[in-house]
Short mmCIF file of C-alpha atoms in Angstrom, two decimals:
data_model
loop_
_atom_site.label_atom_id
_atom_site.label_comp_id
_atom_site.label_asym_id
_atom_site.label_seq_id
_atom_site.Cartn_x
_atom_site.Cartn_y
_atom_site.Cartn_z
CA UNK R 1 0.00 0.00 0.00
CA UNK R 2 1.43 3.75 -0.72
CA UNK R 3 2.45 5.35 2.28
CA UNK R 4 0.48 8.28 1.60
CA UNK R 5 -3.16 6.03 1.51
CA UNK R 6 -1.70 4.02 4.51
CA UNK R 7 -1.55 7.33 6.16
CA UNK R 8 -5.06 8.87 5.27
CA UNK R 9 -6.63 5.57 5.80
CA UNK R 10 -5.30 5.27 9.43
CA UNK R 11 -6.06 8.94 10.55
CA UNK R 12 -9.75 8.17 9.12
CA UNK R 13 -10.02 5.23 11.87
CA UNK R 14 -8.61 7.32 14.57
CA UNK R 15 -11.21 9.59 13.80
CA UNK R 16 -13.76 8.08 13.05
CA UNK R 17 -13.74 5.89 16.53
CA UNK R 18 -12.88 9.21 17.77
CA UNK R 19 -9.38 6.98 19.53
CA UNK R 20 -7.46 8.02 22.40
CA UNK R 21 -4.07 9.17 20.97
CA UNK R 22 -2.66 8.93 24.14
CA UNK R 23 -3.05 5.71 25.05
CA UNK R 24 -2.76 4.47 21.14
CA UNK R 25 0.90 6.08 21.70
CA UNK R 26 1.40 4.09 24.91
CA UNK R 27 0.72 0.51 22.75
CA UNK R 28 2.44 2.13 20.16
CA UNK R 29 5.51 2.25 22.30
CA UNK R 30 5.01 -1.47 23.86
CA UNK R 31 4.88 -2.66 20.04
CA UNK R 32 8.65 -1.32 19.46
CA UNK R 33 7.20 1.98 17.80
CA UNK R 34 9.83 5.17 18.11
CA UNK R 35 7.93 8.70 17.26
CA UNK R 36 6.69 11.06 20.09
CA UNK R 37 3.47 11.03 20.99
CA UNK R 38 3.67 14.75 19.07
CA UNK R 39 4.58 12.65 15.97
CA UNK R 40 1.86 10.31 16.14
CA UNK R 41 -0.73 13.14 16.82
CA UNK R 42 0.70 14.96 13.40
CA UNK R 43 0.87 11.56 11.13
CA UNK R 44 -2.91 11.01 11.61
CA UNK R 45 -3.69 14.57 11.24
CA UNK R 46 -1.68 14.50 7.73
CA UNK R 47 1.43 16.58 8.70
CA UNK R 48 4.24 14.35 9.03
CA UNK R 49 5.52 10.97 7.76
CA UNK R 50 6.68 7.83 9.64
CA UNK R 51 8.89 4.91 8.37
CA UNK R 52 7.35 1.73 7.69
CA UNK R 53 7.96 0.45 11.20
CA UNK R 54 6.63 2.66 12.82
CA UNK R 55 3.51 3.15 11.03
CA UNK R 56 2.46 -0.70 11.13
CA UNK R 57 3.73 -0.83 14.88
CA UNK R 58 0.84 2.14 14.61
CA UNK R 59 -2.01 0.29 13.15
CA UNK R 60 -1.22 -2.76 14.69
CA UNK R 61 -1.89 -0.37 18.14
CA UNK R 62 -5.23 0.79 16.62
CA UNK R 63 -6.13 -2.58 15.20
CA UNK R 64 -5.55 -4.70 18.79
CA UNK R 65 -8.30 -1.42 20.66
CA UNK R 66 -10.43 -1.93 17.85
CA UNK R 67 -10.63 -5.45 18.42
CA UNK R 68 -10.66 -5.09 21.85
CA UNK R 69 -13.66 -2.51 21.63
CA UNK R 70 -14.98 -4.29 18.89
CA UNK R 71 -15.14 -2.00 16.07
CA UNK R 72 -15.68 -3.25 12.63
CA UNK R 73 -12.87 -0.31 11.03
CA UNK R 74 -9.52 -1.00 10.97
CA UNK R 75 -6.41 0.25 10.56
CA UNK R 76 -4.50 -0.96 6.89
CA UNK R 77 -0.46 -1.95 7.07
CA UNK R 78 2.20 -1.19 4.38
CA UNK R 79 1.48 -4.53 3.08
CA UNK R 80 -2.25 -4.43 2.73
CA UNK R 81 -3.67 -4.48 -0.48
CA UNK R 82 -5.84 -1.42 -1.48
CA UNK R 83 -9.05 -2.89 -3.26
CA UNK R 84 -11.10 -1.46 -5.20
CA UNK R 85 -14.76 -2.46 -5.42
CA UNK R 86 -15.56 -2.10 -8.82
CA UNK R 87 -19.59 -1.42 -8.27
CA UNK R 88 -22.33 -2.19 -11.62
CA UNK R 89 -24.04 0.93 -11.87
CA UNK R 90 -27.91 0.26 -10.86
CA UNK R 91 -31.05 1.46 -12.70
CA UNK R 92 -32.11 3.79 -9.82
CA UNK R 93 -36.12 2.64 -11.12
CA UNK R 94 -35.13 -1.20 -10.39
CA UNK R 95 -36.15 -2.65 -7.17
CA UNK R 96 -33.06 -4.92 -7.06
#
């Protein structure tokens, strides 16, 4: 996956489960992950890049709360395909 969609994919589940970057950064840290908690804040808003390491040591902190709080969204890792759902268009006046 391109680091940039890794990145805007991740900050979308932090928001959107409105997480606790604070305590994300704590499991973060346990996982091996390096940045400041500063760091972490600004890669989900956008702002800053992190290396491969520590962006999967990232999601892998998101993914284990989100399991543990079981959410449905989770967080992609470098190696995570991005699919795309190719959709039929529908005939708004069918009922299927």
């Amino acid at each position: 996956m391109d680091e940039a969609d890794q990145q805007a994919l991740t900050g979308a589940v932090v928001k959107r489960h409105n997480l606790d970057l604070a305590g994300l950064w704590l499991d973060y840290v346990a996982l091996g992950g390096d940045a400041s908690e500063q760091e972490i804040r600004d890669y989900c808003s956008g702002t800053v890049c992190l290396p491969e390491k520590d962006r999967d040591a990232l999601s892998q902190a998101i993914n284990e709360h989100c399991a543990g709080a079981d959410l449905s969204v989770r967080a992609p890792f470098s190696d995570s395909p991005l699919a795309r759902v190719h959709a039929k268009p529908q005939d708004p006046y069918s009922s299927k």
